[in-house]
Tab-separated table of N, CA and C in Angstrom:
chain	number	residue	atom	x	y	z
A	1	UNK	N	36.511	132.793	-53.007
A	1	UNK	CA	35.554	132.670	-51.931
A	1	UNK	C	35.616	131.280	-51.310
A	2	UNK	N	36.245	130.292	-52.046
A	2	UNK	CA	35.597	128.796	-51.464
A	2	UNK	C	37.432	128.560	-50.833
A	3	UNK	N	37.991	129.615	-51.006
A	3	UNK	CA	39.687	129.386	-49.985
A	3	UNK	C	39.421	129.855	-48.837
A	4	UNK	N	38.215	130.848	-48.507
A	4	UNK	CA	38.256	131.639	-47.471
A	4	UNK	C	37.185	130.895	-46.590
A	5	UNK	N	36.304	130.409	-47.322
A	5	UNK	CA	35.520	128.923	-46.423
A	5	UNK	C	36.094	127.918	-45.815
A	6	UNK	N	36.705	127.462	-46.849
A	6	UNK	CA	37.618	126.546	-46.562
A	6	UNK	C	38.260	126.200	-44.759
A	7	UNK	N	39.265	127.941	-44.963
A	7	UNK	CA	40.075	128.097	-44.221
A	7	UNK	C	39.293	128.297	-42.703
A	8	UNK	N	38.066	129.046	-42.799
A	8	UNK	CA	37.256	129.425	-42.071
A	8	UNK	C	36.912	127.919	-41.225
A	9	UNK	N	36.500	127.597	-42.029
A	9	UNK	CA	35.758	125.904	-41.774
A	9	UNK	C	36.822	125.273	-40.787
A	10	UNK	N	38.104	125.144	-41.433
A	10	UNK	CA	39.286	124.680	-40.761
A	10	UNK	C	40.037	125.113	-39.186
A	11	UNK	N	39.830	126.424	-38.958
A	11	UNK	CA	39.957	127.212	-37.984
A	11	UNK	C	38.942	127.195	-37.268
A	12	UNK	N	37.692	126.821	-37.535
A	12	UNK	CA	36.176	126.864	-36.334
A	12	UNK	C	36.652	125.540	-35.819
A	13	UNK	N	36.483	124.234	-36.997
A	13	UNK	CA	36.970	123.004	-36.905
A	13	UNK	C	38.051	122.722	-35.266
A	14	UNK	N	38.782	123.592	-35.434
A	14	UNK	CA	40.513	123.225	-35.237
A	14	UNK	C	40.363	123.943	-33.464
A	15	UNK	N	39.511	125.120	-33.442
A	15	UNK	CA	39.576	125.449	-32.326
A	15	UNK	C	38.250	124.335	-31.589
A	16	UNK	N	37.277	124.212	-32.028
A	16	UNK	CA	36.196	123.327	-31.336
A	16	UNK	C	36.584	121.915	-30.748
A	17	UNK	N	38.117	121.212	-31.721
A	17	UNK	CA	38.581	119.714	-31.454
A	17	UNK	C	39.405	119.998	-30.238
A	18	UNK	N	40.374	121.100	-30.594
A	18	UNK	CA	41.396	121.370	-29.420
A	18	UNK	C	41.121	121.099	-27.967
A	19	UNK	N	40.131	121.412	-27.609
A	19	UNK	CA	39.747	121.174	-26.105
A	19	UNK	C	39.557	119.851	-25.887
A	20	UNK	N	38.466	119.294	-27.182
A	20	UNK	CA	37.989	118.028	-26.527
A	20	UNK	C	39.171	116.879	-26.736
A	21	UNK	N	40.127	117.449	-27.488
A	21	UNK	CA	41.617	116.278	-27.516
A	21	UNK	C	42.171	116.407	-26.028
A	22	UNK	N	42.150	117.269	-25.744
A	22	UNK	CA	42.747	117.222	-24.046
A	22	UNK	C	41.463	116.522	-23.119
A	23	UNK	N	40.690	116.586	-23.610
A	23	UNK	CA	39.574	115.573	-22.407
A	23	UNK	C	39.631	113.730	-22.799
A	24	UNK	N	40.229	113.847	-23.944
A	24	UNK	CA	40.246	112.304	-24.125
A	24	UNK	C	41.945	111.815	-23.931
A	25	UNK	N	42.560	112.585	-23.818
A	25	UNK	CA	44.533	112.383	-23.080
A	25	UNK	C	43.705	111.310	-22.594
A	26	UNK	N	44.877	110.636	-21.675
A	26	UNK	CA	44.768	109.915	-20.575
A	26	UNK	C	45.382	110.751	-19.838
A	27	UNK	N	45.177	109.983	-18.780
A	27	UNK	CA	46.103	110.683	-17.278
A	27	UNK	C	46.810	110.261	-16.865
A	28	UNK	N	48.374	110.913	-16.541
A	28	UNK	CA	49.187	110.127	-16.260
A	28	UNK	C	49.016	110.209	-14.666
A	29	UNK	N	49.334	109.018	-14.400
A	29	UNK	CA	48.748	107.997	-12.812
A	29	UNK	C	50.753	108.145	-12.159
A	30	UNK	N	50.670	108.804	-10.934
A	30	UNK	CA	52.053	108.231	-10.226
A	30	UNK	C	52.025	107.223	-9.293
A	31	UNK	N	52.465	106.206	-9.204
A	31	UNK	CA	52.921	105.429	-8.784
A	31	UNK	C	53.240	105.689	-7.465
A	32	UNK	N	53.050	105.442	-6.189
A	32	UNK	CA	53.519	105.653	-5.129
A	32	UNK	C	54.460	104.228	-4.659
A	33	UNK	N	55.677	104.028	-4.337
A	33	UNK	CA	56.256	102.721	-4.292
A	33	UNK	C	55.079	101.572	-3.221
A	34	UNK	N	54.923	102.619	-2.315
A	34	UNK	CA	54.107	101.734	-1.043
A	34	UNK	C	52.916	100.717	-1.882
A	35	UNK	N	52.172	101.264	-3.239
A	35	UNK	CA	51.534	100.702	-4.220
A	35	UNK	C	51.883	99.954	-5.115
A	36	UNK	N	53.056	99.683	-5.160
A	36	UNK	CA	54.199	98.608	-6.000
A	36	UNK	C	53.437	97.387	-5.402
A	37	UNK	N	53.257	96.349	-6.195
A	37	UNK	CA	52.943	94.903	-5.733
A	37	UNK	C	54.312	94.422	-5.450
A	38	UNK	N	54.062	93.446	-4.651
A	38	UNK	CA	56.046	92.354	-4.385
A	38	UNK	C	55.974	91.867	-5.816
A	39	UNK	N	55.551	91.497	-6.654
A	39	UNK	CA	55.673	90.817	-7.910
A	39	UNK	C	56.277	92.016	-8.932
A	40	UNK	N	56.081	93.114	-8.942
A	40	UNK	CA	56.780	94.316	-9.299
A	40	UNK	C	57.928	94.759	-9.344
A	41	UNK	N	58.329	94.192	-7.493
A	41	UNK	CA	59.498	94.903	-6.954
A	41	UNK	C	60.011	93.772	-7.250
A	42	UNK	N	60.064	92.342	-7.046
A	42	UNK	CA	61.151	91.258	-7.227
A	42	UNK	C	61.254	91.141	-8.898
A	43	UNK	N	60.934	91.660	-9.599
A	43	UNK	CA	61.068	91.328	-11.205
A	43	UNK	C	62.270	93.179	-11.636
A	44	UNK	N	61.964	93.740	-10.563
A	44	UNK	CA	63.305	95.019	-10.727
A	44	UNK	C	64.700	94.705	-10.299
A	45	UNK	N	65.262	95.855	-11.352
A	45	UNK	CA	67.296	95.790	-10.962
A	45	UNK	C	67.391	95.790	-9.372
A	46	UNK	N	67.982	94.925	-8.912
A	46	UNK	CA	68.510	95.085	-7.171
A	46	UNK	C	68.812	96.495	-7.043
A	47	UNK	N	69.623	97.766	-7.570
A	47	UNK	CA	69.822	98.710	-7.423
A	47	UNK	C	68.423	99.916	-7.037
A	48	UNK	N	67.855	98.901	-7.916
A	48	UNK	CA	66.447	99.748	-7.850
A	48	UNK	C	65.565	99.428	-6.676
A	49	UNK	N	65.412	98.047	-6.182
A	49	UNK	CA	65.052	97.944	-5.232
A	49	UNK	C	65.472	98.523	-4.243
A	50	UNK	N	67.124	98.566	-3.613
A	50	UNK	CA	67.236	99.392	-2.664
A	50	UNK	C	66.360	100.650	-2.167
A	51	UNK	N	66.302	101.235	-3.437
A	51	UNK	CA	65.880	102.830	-3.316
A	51	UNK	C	64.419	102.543	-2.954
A	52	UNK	N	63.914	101.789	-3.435
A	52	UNK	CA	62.421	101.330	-2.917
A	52	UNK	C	62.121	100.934	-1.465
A	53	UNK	N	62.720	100.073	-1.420
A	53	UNK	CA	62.887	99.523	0.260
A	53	UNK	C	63.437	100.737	1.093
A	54	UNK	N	64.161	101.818	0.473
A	54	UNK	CA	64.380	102.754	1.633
A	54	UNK	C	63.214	103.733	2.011
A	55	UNK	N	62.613	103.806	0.940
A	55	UNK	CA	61.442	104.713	0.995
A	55	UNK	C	60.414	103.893	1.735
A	56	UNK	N	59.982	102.884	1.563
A	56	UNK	CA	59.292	102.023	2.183
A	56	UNK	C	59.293	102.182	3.947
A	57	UNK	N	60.872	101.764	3.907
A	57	UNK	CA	61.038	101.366	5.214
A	57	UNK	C	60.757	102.778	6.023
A	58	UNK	N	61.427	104.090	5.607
A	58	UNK	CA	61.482	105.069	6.469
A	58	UNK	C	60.439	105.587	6.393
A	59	UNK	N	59.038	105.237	5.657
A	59	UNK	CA	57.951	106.228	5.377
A	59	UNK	C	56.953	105.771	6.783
A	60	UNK	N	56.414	106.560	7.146
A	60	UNK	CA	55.582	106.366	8.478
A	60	UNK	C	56.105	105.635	9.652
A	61	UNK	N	57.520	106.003	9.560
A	61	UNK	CA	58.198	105.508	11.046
A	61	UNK	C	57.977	106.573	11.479
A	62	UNK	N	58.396	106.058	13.232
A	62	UNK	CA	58.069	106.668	14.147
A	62	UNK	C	59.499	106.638	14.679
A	63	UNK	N	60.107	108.523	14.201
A	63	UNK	CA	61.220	108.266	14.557
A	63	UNK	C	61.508	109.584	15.571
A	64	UNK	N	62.714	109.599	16.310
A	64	UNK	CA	62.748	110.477	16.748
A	64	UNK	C	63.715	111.677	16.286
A	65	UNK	N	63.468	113.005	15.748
A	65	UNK	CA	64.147	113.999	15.733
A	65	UNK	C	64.414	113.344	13.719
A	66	UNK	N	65.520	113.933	13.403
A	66	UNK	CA	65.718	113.382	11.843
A	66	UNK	C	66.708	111.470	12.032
A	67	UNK	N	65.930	111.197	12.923
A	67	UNK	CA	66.375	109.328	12.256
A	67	UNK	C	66.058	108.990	11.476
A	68	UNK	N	66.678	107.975	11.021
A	68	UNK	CA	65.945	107.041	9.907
A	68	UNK	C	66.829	106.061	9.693
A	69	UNK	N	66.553	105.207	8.917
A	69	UNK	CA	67.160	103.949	8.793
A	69	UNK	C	68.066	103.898	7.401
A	70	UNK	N	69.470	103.391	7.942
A	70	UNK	CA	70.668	104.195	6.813
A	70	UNK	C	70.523	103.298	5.831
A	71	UNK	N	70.958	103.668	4.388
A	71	UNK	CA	70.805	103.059	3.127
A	71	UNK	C	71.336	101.467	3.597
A	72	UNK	N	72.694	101.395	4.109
A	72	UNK	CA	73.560	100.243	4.371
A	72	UNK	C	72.229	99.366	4.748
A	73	UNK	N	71.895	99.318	6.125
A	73	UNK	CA	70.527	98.831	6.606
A	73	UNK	C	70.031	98.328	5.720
A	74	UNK	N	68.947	99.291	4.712
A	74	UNK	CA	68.068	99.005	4.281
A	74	UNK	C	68.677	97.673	2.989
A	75	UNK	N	69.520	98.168	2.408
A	75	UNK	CA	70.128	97.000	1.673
A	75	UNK	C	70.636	95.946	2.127
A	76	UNK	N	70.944	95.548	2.954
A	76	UNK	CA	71.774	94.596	3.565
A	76	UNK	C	70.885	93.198	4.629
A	77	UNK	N	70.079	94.397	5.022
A	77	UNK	CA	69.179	93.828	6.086
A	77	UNK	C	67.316	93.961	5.385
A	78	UNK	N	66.729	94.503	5.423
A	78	UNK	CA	65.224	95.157	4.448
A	78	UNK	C	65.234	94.346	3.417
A	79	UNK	N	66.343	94.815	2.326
A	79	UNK	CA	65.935	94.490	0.754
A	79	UNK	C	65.929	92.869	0.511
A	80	UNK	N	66.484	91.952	1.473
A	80	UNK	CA	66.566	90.469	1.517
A	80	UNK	C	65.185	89.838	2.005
A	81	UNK	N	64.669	90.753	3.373
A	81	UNK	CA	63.569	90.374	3.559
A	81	UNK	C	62.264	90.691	2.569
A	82	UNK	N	62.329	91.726	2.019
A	82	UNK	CA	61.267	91.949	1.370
A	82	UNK	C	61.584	90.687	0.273
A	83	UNK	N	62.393	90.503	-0.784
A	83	UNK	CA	62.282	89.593	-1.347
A	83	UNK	C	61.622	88.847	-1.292
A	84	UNK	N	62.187	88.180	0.273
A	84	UNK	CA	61.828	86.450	0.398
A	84	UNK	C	60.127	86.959	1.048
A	85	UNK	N	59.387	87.893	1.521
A	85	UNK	CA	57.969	88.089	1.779
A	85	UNK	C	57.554	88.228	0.335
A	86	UNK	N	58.253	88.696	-0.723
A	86	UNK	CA	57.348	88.955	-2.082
A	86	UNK	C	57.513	87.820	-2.976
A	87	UNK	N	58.305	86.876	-2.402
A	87	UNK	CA	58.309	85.443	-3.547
A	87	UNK	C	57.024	84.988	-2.683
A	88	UNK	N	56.706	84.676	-0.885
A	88	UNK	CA	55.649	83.616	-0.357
A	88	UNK	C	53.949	84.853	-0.820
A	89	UNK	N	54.237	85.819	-1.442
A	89	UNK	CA	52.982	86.258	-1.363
A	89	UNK	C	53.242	87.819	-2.306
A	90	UNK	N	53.382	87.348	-3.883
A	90	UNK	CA	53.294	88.492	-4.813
A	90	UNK	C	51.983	89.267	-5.231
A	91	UNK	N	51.046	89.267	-4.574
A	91	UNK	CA	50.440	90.237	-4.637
A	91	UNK	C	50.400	91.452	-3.888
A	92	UNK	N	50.898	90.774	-2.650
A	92	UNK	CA	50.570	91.917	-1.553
A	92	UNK	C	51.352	93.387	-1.854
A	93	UNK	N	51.174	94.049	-2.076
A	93	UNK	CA	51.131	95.615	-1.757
A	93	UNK	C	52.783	96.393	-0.513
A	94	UNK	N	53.801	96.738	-1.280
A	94	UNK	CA	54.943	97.072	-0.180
A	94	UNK	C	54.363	97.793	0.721
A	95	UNK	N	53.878	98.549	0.694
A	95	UNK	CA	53.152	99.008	1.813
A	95	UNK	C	53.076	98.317	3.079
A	96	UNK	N	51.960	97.248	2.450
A	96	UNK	CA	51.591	96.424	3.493
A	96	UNK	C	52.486	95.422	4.246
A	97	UNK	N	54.008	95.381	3.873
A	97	UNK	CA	55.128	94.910	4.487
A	97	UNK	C	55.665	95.493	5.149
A	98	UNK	N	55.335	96.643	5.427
A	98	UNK	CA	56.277	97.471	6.385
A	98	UNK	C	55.818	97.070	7.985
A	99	UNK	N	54.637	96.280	8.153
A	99	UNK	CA	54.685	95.672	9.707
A	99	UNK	C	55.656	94.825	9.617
A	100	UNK	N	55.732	93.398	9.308
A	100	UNK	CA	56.518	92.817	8.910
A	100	UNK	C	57.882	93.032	9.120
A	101	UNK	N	58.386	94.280	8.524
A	101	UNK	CA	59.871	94.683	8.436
A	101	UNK	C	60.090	95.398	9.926
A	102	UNK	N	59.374	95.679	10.648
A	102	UNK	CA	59.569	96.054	11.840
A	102	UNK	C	60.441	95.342	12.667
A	103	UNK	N	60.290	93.938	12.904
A	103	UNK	CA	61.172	92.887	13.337
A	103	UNK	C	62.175	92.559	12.873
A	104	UNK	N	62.571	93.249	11.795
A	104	UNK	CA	63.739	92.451	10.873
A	104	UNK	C	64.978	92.414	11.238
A	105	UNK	N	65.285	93.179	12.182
A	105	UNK	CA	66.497	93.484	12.975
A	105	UNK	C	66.580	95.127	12.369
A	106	UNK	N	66.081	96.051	12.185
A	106	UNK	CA	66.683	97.058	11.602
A	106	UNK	C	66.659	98.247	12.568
A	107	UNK	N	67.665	99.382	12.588
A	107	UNK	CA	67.054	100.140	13.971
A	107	UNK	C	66.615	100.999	13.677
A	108	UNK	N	65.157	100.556	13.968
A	108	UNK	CA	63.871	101.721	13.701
A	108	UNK	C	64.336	102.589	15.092
């Protein structure tokens, strides 16, 4: 009788925790790059930056038909400027560089 309590006990136990272990997870949070701080992006592999700065650069342009601004560009010309804006001011937000990069010579 005291195996079948036991087990009982263990199984009421086991289903009552189950739920509340999924309310105490954390949550996994995504990252949107535009939310990357410059102190973020200048402490990453250059390879990696590219891919950042491309997303950056082409996200909320105003382009016409499927343009956008070619990888070459964005590495060559973008990924230098963002740098040197995220060494004079590592907090700011990539996002908030994309006025900025408007002038950079790139053809939006």
């Amino acid at each position: 009788m005291n195996i079948k309590m036991m087990v009982s006990a263990v199984v009421i136990m086991a289903s009552v925790l189950a739920p509340m272990s999924c309310a105490f997870a954390t949550q996994a949070t995504e990252a949107a790059p535009q939310d990357m701080t410059c102190k973020e992006f200048a402490d990453m592999s250059r390879q990696y930056m590219t891919a950042i700065a491309f997303v950056i650069v082409n996200k909320n342009s105003d382009f016409k038909g499927d343009d956008y601004v070619p990888l070459h560009e964005v590495e060559t010309v973008a990924v230098p400027k963002m740098i040197n804006m995220c060494h004079q001011h590592p907090d700011t937000k990539l996002g908030e560089l994309t006025v900025n990069l408007k002038g950079a010579g790139l053809h939006y």
